[in-house]
Coordinates of C-alpha atoms and ligand atoms in Angstrom, one line a residue:
M25 CA -133.7 -219.4 49.4
N26 CA -134.6 -218.8 45.9
C27 CA -133.0 -215.5 44.8
I28 CA -135.7 -214.7 42.3
G29 CA -138.6 -216.5 44.5
S30 CA -142.3 -216.3 44.0
R31 CA -142.1 -213.0 43.0
A32 CA -140.4 -213.9 40.2
K33 CA -141.0 -211.0 37.2
L34 CA -142.2 -212.9 34.6
V35 CA -141.3 -212.2 31.2
D36 CA -144.0 -210.7 29.4
K37 CA -143.0 -211.0 25.3
S38 CA -146.7 -210.8 24.0
H39 CA -146.5 -206.7 24.1
S40 CA -143.0 -206.3 22.8
S41 CA -143.5 -207.5 19.1
I42 CA -145.0 -204.3 18.3
F43 CA -141.9 -203.0 18.4
M44 CA -140.4 -205.6 16.4
K45 CA -139.5 -205.3 12.7
I46 CA -137.1 -208.6 12.0
P47 CA -137.0 -211.0 14.4
L48 CA -133.5 -212.1 15.9
H49 CA -133.0 -215.1 17.2
L50 CA -130.4 -215.1 19.3
F51 CA -128.1 -217.7 21.7
N52 CA -129.4 -217.6 24.9
T53 CA -126.1 -219.1 27.7
L54 CA -128.8 -219.4 29.8
S55 CA -131.2 -221.8 28.1
R56 CA -128.4 -223.4 25.8
T57 CA -131.2 -222.6 23.1
K58 CA -131.6 -220.0 20.9
E59 CA -134.9 -217.8 21.4
N60 CA -136.3 -215.4 19.7
F61 CA -135.6 -212.0 21.2
L62 CA -137.6 -209.7 22.4
P63 CA -136.6 -206.6 24.7
L64 CA -138.5 -206.3 27.8
K65 CA -139.5 -202.8 27.1
K66 CA -139.5 -200.5 24.1
V67 CA -135.5 -199.5 24.6
V68 CA -133.0 -202.6 24.0
T69 CA -130.8 -202.6 27.1
L70 CA -127.5 -204.0 26.9
Y71 CA -124.7 -203.9 29.2
N72 CA -121.3 -206.1 28.0
C73 CA -117.9 -206.5 30.3
G74 CA -115.4 -204.0 29.4
P75 CA -111.6 -203.8 30.0
T76 CA -109.4 -204.4 32.5
V77 CA -107.6 -201.4 32.4
Y78 CA -104.0 -202.0 33.3
H79 CA -102.1 -203.6 30.2
D80 CA -102.5 -203.3 25.8
Q81 CA -105.7 -205.5 25.1
H82 CA -105.3 -207.7 23.2
I83 CA -106.6 -209.0 19.5
G84 CA -109.4 -211.6 22.0
N85 CA -110.4 -209.1 23.8
F86 CA -111.1 -207.4 20.8
R87 CA -113.0 -209.7 19.0
T88 CA -115.7 -210.3 21.7
A89 CA -116.2 -206.0 22.1
M90 CA -116.7 -206.5 18.1
S91 CA -119.1 -209.0 18.2
V92 CA -121.2 -207.1 20.3
D93 CA -121.2 -204.5 18.0
L94 CA -122.4 -206.9 16.1
L95 CA -125.1 -207.4 18.1
K96 CA -125.7 -204.1 18.7
R97 CA -125.6 -203.2 15.1
T98 CA -127.9 -205.6 14.2
L99 CA -130.4 -204.8 16.9
L100 CA -129.9 -201.3 14.8
L101 CA -130.7 -202.6 12.0
F102 CA -133.9 -204.6 12.9
G103 CA -135.3 -201.8 14.2
Y104 CA -134.6 -201.2 17.4
S105 CA -132.6 -198.4 19.9
V106 CA -130.7 -199.8 21.9
K107 CA -129.2 -198.3 25.6
H108 CA -125.9 -199.8 26.1
I109 CA -123.1 -199.7 28.7
T110 CA -119.8 -200.9 29.4
N111 CA -117.9 -200.7 32.3
I112 CA -114.0 -199.9 32.8
T113 CA -112.8 -202.4 35.0
D114 CA -110.1 -199.9 37.2
V115 CA -110.1 -201.8 40.4
G116 CA -110.9 -205.0 42.2
H117 CA -110.2 -207.3 39.5
L118 CA -107.2 -209.3 41.3
T119 CA -104.9 -211.6 39.5
N120 CA -106.5 -214.4 41.3
D121 CA -109.8 -214.2 40.4
A122 CA -111.5 -217.1 41.3
E123 CA -110.1 -217.0 44.9
D124 CA -110.2 -213.3 45.6
T125 CA -106.8 -213.1 45.9
G126 CA -103.3 -211.9 44.5
E127 CA -103.1 -208.2 44.0
D128 CA -104.8 -205.8 42.0
K129 CA -104.3 -205.6 38.3
V130 CA -104.1 -202.0 37.9
Q131 CA -101.9 -201.7 40.8
L132 CA -100.1 -203.9 39.2
G133 CA -100.1 -202.1 36.0
A134 CA -98.8 -199.0 38.5
R135 CA -95.8 -200.5 39.9
R136 CA -94.9 -201.8 36.6
E137 CA -94.6 -198.4 35.1
G138 CA -94.2 -196.2 37.8
L139 CA -96.9 -194.5 37.2
T140 CA -100.2 -194.0 39.8
A141 CA -102.7 -196.6 40.0
K142 CA -105.7 -193.5 38.3
Q143 CA -102.7 -192.6 36.0
V144 CA -102.3 -196.4 34.4
A145 CA -106.6 -196.8 34.6
R146 CA -106.7 -193.9 32.0
K147 CA -103.9 -194.3 29.6
Y148 CA -104.8 -197.3 28.9
E149 CA -108.5 -197.0 29.0
K150 CA -108.2 -194.2 26.8
L151 CA -105.5 -196.7 24.4
Y152 CA -108.7 -198.7 24.2
K153 CA -111.1 -196.6 23.7
E154 CA -108.8 -195.2 19.7
D155 CA -108.3 -199.0 19.4
V156 CA -112.5 -199.9 19.4
A157 CA -112.9 -196.7 17.6
S158 CA -110.6 -197.7 14.7
L159 CA -112.3 -201.0 14.8
G160 CA -115.5 -199.8 13.9
V161 CA -117.4 -200.4 17.4
I162 CA -120.0 -197.8 17.9
S163 CA -119.0 -196.2 21.0
P164 CA -121.2 -197.2 24.3
S165 CA -123.9 -195.0 25.4
K166 CA -122.0 -194.6 28.6
W167 CA -118.6 -195.6 29.7
T168 CA -119.0 -196.7 32.7
R169 CA -115.7 -196.6 35.6
A170 CA -116.2 -198.9 39.0
T171 CA -114.1 -196.2 40.8
E172 CA -116.6 -193.9 40.5
H173 CA -119.6 -196.3 41.1
I174 CA -118.5 -197.2 45.0
A175 CA -122.1 -195.7 46.6
A176 CA -124.0 -198.0 44.2
Q177 CA -121.7 -201.4 44.9
I178 CA -121.8 -200.4 48.8
D179 CA -125.9 -200.2 48.5
L180 CA -125.9 -203.3 46.9
I181 CA -123.7 -205.1 49.8
K182 CA -125.8 -203.5 52.0
K183 CA -128.9 -204.7 50.4
L184 CA -127.5 -208.3 51.1
E185 CA -126.3 -208.1 54.3
R186 CA -129.6 -207.2 54.8
G187 CA -131.0 -210.4 53.0
G188 CA -128.5 -212.5 55.1
Y189 CA -126.6 -213.0 51.9
T190 CA -123.7 -212.3 53.3
Y191 CA -120.7 -213.8 56.4
R192 CA -117.6 -211.3 57.2
T193 CA -113.9 -213.1 57.7
A194 CA -110.8 -211.5 58.3
D195 CA -110.3 -210.1 55.2
G196 CA -113.5 -209.2 53.9
I197 CA -117.0 -209.2 53.0
Y198 CA -117.9 -212.6 51.6
F199 CA -121.0 -214.1 49.4
D200 CA -122.8 -216.9 51.0
S201 CA -123.4 -219.1 47.9
S202 CA -125.1 -222.1 49.5
K203 CA -127.8 -219.0 50.2
D204 CA -128.9 -218.9 47.3
E205 CA -130.4 -221.8 45.2
N206 CA -129.9 -220.9 42.2
Y207 CA -126.3 -220.7 42.4
G208 CA -124.4 -221.0 39.0
K209 CA -126.9 -221.8 37.0
L210 CA -125.6 -219.9 34.5
A211 CA -122.8 -222.3 33.7
G212 CA -124.8 -225.3 34.9
L213 CA -122.5 -225.5 38.2
K214 CA -123.7 -228.8 40.2
S215 CA -124.5 -227.1 43.8
V216 CA -122.6 -225.6 45.7
K217 CA -122.5 -228.3 48.4
L218 CA -121.1 -231.2 46.3
Q219 CA -118.0 -228.9 45.6
A220 CA -117.3 -228.1 49.3
G221 CA -116.9 -232.0 48.8
I222 CA -113.7 -231.1 46.5
R223 CA -111.0 -230.2 48.7
V224 CA -109.6 -226.8 48.7
D225 CA -108.3 -224.1 50.5
L226 CA -111.0 -222.2 51.5
G227 CA -109.0 -220.1 54.4
E228 CA -111.9 -218.7 56.0
K229 CA -114.3 -219.0 53.7
K230 CA -117.4 -221.5 54.1
N231 CA -118.4 -222.8 50.0
P232 CA -115.5 -223.3 47.8
S233 CA -117.9 -220.9 45.3
D234 CA -118.1 -217.7 47.8
F235 CA -116.8 -214.5 46.9
A236 CA -115.7 -211.6 48.1
L237 CA -117.7 -208.8 47.6
W238 CA -115.3 -205.9 49.9
K239 CA -111.9 -206.7 50.7
F240 CA -111.2 -204.7 53.7
A241 CA -107.2 -203.0 53.0
A242 CA -104.7 -205.0 54.6
K243 CA -102.4 -203.8 57.2
G244 CA -98.6 -203.3 55.6
V245 CA -99.9 -202.8 51.9
D246 CA -99.4 -200.2 49.7
R247 CA -102.8 -199.8 48.0
Q248 CA -103.5 -196.5 46.4
M249 CA -107.4 -197.1 45.5
E250 CA -109.3 -197.2 48.9
W251 CA -112.6 -196.3 50.4
K252 CA -114.0 -196.4 53.2
S253 CA -117.3 -198.3 53.4
P254 CA -120.5 -199.2 56.9
W255 CA -117.4 -202.7 57.4
G256 CA -114.2 -201.3 57.7
V257 CA -111.6 -199.2 54.4
G258 CA -111.1 -201.0 51.5
F259 CA -112.5 -201.8 47.7
P260 CA -115.3 -203.8 46.4
G261 CA -114.6 -207.2 44.8
W262 CA -114.6 -207.4 41.2
H263 CA -117.9 -208.8 40.0
I264 CA -120.0 -206.5 42.3
E265 CA -119.3 -203.6 39.4
C266 CA -121.2 -204.6 37.1
S267 CA -124.0 -206.4 38.7
A268 CA -124.4 -202.2 40.7
M269 CA -124.1 -200.1 36.6
A270 CA -125.7 -202.3 35.3
M271 CA -128.2 -202.2 37.5
K272 CA -128.0 -198.3 37.9
Y273 CA -128.5 -197.3 34.9
L274 CA -130.4 -200.0 32.2
G275 CA -132.7 -201.0 35.0
E276 CA -133.1 -204.7 37.9
T277 CA -133.8 -206.7 34.6
I278 CA -131.9 -206.6 31.3
D279 CA -132.5 -207.5 27.7
I280 CA -129.0 -208.9 27.3
H281 CA -125.6 -208.6 28.8
A282 CA -123.1 -210.0 27.3
G283 CA -118.8 -210.7 27.6
G284 CA -116.1 -213.3 26.7
I285 CA -116.7 -217.4 27.2
D286 CA -114.3 -216.9 29.9
L287 CA -116.6 -215.0 32.3
I288 CA -119.6 -217.2 32.5
P289 CA -117.9 -219.8 35.5
V290 CA -117.4 -217.2 37.5
H291 CA -117.5 -213.1 37.1
H292 CA -121.3 -213.9 35.3
T293 CA -122.5 -216.8 37.7
N294 CA -121.8 -214.5 41.0
E295 CA -123.0 -210.9 39.1
I296 CA -126.4 -213.0 38.8
A297 CA -126.5 -214.3 42.6
Q298 CA -125.5 -211.2 44.3
A299 CA -128.3 -209.2 41.8
E300 CA -130.9 -211.2 42.1
C301 CA -130.3 -212.6 45.4
A302 CA -130.5 -208.3 46.1
T303 CA -133.3 -207.2 44.4
H304 CA -135.3 -211.1 44.0
K305 CA -135.8 -210.4 39.9
Q306 CA -134.7 -211.9 37.2
F307 CA -131.4 -210.2 36.4
V308 CA -130.3 -210.4 33.0
R309 CA -132.7 -212.2 30.1
F310 CA -130.1 -213.4 27.8
W311 CA -126.9 -214.1 28.6
M312 CA -124.7 -214.0 25.0
H313 CA -121.0 -215.3 24.6
S314 CA -118.2 -214.5 21.9
A315 CA -115.8 -217.5 21.8
F316 CA -111.8 -217.0 22.0
V317 CA -109.6 -216.2 20.2
I318 CA -106.8 -218.8 20.1
E319 CA -102.8 -219.6 20.1
G320 CA -102.3 -222.8 18.8
E321 CA -104.9 -224.7 21.0
E322 CA -104.8 -222.3 24.0
K323 CA -106.8 -219.2 24.5
M324 CA -105.1 -216.3 24.1
S325 CA -104.3 -214.1 27.5
K326 CA -102.2 -211.5 28.6
S327 CA -101.5 -214.0 32.1
K328 CA -100.3 -216.8 29.4
G329 CA -97.9 -214.2 27.5
N330 CA -99.1 -215.7 24.3
V331 CA -100.4 -212.1 23.5
K332 CA -100.7 -210.2 19.9
T333 CA -102.4 -206.5 19.6
M334 CA -103.3 -204.2 17.4
T335 CA -99.8 -203.1 16.8
W336 CA -99.2 -206.7 15.8
I337 CA -101.9 -205.8 13.4
R338 CA -100.5 -202.3 12.7
E339 CA -96.6 -203.3 12.1
N340 CA -97.9 -206.7 9.9
G341 CA -99.5 -204.6 7.2
F342 CA -103.1 -204.9 8.1
S343 CA -105.4 -202.3 9.0
P344 CA -107.9 -203.0 12.0
L345 CA -110.8 -202.9 10.0
D346 CA -108.7 -205.6 8.2
Y347 CA -109.5 -207.6 11.1
R348 CA -112.6 -207.0 11.5
Y349 CA -113.4 -208.4 7.9
L350 CA -111.7 -211.7 9.3
T351 CA -113.5 -212.2 12.3
L352 CA -117.0 -211.4 11.0
Q353 CA -115.7 -214.6 8.3
T354 CA -116.6 -216.6 11.8
H355 CA -119.4 -217.2 14.0
Y356 CA -119.2 -215.2 16.7
R357 CA -119.8 -218.7 19.4
K358 CA -116.6 -220.8 17.2
E359 CA -112.9 -220.5 18.3
L360 CA -110.8 -217.9 16.0
S361 CA -107.1 -218.5 14.6
V362 CA -105.8 -215.0 13.3
T363 CA -102.8 -216.3 11.7
I364 CA -100.5 -213.8 9.2
D365 CA -102.1 -215.8 6.3
S366 CA -105.8 -215.4 7.5
L367 CA -105.1 -212.1 7.7
T368 CA -103.9 -211.5 4.6
A369 CA -106.4 -213.6 3.2
A370 CA -108.7 -211.3 4.6
K371 CA -107.1 -208.0 3.3
T372 CA -107.2 -208.9 0.1
A373 CA -111.4 -209.9 0.3
F374 CA -111.4 -206.3 2.4
A375 CA -109.6 -204.6 -0.6
Q376 CA -112.1 -206.3 -3.1
I377 CA -115.1 -204.9 -1.7
R378 CA -114.2 -201.4 -0.9
N379 CA -112.5 -200.7 -4.3
F380 CA -115.7 -201.3 -5.8
V381 CA -118.0 -199.2 -3.2
I382 CA -115.2 -196.3 -4.1
D383 CA -115.6 -196.8 -8.1
A384 CA -119.4 -197.9 -8.0
P385 CA -121.9 -195.0 -9.5
R386 CA -124.2 -193.7 -6.8
G387 CA -127.9 -193.4 -6.2
G388 CA -129.1 -196.9 -6.2
K389 CA -131.4 -199.2 -4.8
I390 CA -131.5 -201.6 -2.2
I391 CA -131.7 -205.0 -3.6
A392 CA -134.0 -206.5 -1.8
D393 CA -134.7 -210.2 -1.7
K394 CA -130.5 -209.7 -0.6
Y395 CA -131.2 -207.3 1.4
I396 CA -133.8 -210.2 3.2
K397 CA -131.8 -213.0 3.0
F398 CA -128.4 -211.2 4.7
T399 CA -130.8 -209.9 7.9
E400 CA -132.3 -213.8 7.6
S401 CA -129.0 -214.6 8.3
L402 CA -127.9 -212.5 11.1
S403 CA -131.6 -213.0 12.6
D404 CA -129.7 -216.4 13.0
D405 CA -127.5 -215.2 15.7
L406 CA -126.3 -212.8 14.5
N407 CA -125.1 -215.6 11.0
A408 CA -122.2 -212.8 9.9
P409 CA -120.1 -215.5 7.3
R410 CA -123.5 -216.3 5.5
A411 CA -124.3 -212.5 5.7
L412 CA -121.2 -212.1 4.3
A413 CA -121.7 -215.1 1.5
T414 CA -124.5 -213.0 0.4
L415 CA -122.6 -209.7 0.0
W416 CA -120.3 -211.5 -2.6
E417 CA -123.6 -212.9 -4.5
V418 CA -124.0 -209.0 -4.6
L419 CA -121.2 -207.9 -5.6
G420 CA -120.3 -211.3 -8.2
G421 CA -125.1 -210.4 -9.4
G422 CA -126.2 -208.9 -12.8
A423 CA -128.0 -205.2 -11.0
S424 CA -126.0 -202.5 -11.4
D425 CA -123.0 -201.3 -10.0
A426 CA -125.4 -198.5 -8.3
D427 CA -128.1 -200.9 -7.3
K428 CA -125.1 -203.3 -5.5
R429 CA -123.3 -200.3 -4.2
A430 CA -126.8 -199.0 -2.8
T431 CA -127.3 -202.5 -1.2
I432 CA -124.0 -203.1 0.5
I433 CA -123.5 -199.5 2.2
K434 CA -126.6 -201.0 3.9
F435 CA -125.5 -204.2 5.0
D436 CA -122.4 -202.3 6.3
D437 CA -124.5 -200.9 8.8
A438 CA -124.5 -204.0 10.4
L439 CA -121.0 -205.2 9.2
G440 CA -120.0 -201.4 10.5
L441 CA -116.8 -201.8 7.6
G442 CA -116.7 -198.2 7.2
L443 CA -117.6 -198.7 3.6
A444 CA -119.7 -195.7 2.9
K445 CA -116.6 -193.2 4.0
A446 CA -113.8 -195.9 2.4
K447 CA -111.3 -194.4 0.2
R448 CA -108.9 -195.4 -1.4
A449 CA -105.4 -195.8 0.3
K450 CA -102.8 -193.1 -1.1
V451 CA -99.7 -195.5 -1.9
V452 CA -96.2 -193.8 -0.6
I453 CA -93.5 -196.1 -2.8
P454 CA -90.6 -196.4 -0.1
T455 CA -87.2 -194.8 -1.2
T456 CA -85.7 -198.3 -1.3
V457 CA -88.5 -199.6 -3.9
K458 CA -87.6 -196.7 -6.4
K459 CA -84.4 -196.6 -6.6
L460 CA -84.4 -200.4 -7.2
M461 CA -87.3 -198.9 -10.3
T462 CA -83.8 -196.9 -11.2
A463 CA -82.2 -199.8 -10.8
R464 CA -83.9 -202.3 -13.4
E465 CA -85.3 -199.2 -15.5
K466 CA -81.1 -198.6 -16.2
A467 CA -81.0 -202.5 -16.1
R468 CA -83.6 -202.7 -18.8
K469 CA -82.9 -200.4 -21.0
N470 CA -78.6 -202.5 -21.5
K471 CA -81.1 -205.0 -22.0
D472 CA -79.7 -206.9 -18.6
W473 CA -83.7 -209.2 -18.4
T474 CA -81.8 -211.1 -16.1
A475 CA -81.2 -208.1 -13.4
S476 CA -84.1 -206.7 -14.7
D477 CA -86.1 -210.0 -13.5
T478 CA -84.2 -210.2 -10.4
L479 CA -84.8 -206.5 -9.6
R480 CA -88.5 -207.3 -10.0
D481 CA -88.8 -209.9 -7.3
E482 CA -86.5 -207.5 -5.0
I483 CA -89.4 -205.2 -5.8
R484 CA -92.7 -207.5 -5.1
A485 CA -90.3 -209.2 -1.6
L486 CA -90.7 -205.1 -0.5
G487 CA -94.8 -205.5 -1.2
F488 CA -94.8 -204.1 -5.0
E489 CA -95.7 -205.1 -8.2
I490 CA -93.7 -203.9 -11.3
K491 CA -95.3 -204.5 -15.2
D492 CA -94.2 -202.6 -18.6
T493 CA -95.8 -201.5 -20.6
P494 CA -94.9 -198.7 -23.6
Q495 CA -94.7 -196.1 -21.2
G496 CA -92.5 -198.1 -18.7
Q497 CA -93.3 -199.2 -15.8
T498 CA -95.7 -199.0 -13.4
I499 CA -95.8 -200.3 -10.2
E500 CA -98.8 -201.1 -7.5
P501 CA -98.8 -202.0 -4.3
V502 CA -99.6 -206.5 -4.1
L503 CA -102.9 -206.8 -1.2
Ligands
LIG620 P1 -110.3 -208.4 30.6 O1 -109.7 -207.4 29.9 O2 -109.7 -209.9 30.3 O3 -111.0 -208.7 32.3 O4 -111.0 -209.3 29.0 C1 -112.2 -208.0 28.5 C2 -113.5 -209.0 28.0 O5 -112.5 -209.8 26.5 C3 -113.9 -210.0 28.4 O6 -114.9 -209.8 28.4 C4 -113.6 -210.9 27.8 O7 -113.8 -212.1 28.9 C5 -112.6 -210.9 27.1 N1 -111.6 -212.0 26.6 C6 -110.6 -212.8 26.9 N2 -109.7 -213.0 26.7 C7 -109.8 -213.7 24.9 C8 -110.2 -214.4 24.1 N3 -108.9 -214.8 24.2 N4 -110.6 -214.4 23.3 C9 -111.6 -213.5 23.3 N5 -112.8 -212.9 24.2 C10 -110.9 -212.4 25.0
LIG621 ZN1 -118.1 -208.2 34.5

């Protein structure tokens, strides 16, 4: 069966052009090419897969959130309105999500921390929201929790059941991927039948790529999150939440769906299958996928345990926005590795921009040719590194400081570095440094230059630079 079928609603791009101010060319994972983006209707509909709330998120997760934010800010800058939904996965994401086996990750977190599943989910949801806010990410129009949309998920499964796409096993209701002719189109997967040739332990599954829509509560297993359904007490599969919530709030065909590239082969592939077989319409017009943050050669991931968190960023003396600046230096479809050195370089560059904006006079005009150049870079599949290069051209150019400032502040609508509100960081000199300064003053009075130099080095190692002036020592933080 072809789930989109002849009733497929072909996308009419022509009428949308009236809303368009600056064209956006966005790489679409579906076609593996850059396409001219135009929304289906006046308001752009955008959905992104949010966090599974059982653990601190790592900086890779946040990079993806910032890539989506760059897209959204660019759309806003280009004159669109955006309706944006981000989900909170607080049930149904199993430890082995490719095979629908293992323990619910939120349940696992609850056991680890001696909390209820709901407590652990709310705790990490709150932390996530605080972290993304500190990174300059604009809140979605609505955050949607999977546990608060069980009815919508059951309705969608019922639709699939009526269409003949489901079957029952001892542990749940499954989607029969062989019934969907287009299954795997996002990932370019070979036909399901071919895959069935690979020897895997299918259990009761008919095809390796079939997946759970509803899992039954297993006898004797203590689960805190269960609901009644037409098929028995249990809980929804992970993928169904996104299809159900995206369609509930954004309509059956949405403009852009985003997430990290790890979601292409299973999660997003299954979201498409469920939605399109239920509605017979194209589910998503543009799929945007952000590349990984890597550690060495490997993807940063909770399960590998090679994660760096926002706490790590702060503990090493960096601000969340230093990290945002760093991510903007690499295109969102390229892998990024984050080190103390790369963060230090980003922090220094960002501080230079920030200090300029703080000191420059207000009331300037936007430099038109630079603004056009900047938007052209973003319009080319969100090329932030090139856009940043234009910002540096502005900074080093011959315009007045007021005009430079006005231009950079406008750029920041897309970059999200909080420049309009930037304040010079208050420098607090630690007592240890003050003591070393006093000791150095004494050493200099005694003309003990060796001691004075050693003390200067010690102070530098603590992050401060001493300068000797006729008025005495001055001190500044090393960036
Ligand atoms: P999770 O909490 O694991 O469901 O992931 C939340 C989001 O972060 C998803 O969009 C993932 O694709 C994305 N993600 C996970 N690991 C990484 C990584 N190492 N780099 C970039 N994005 C990631
Ligand atoms: Zn999702």
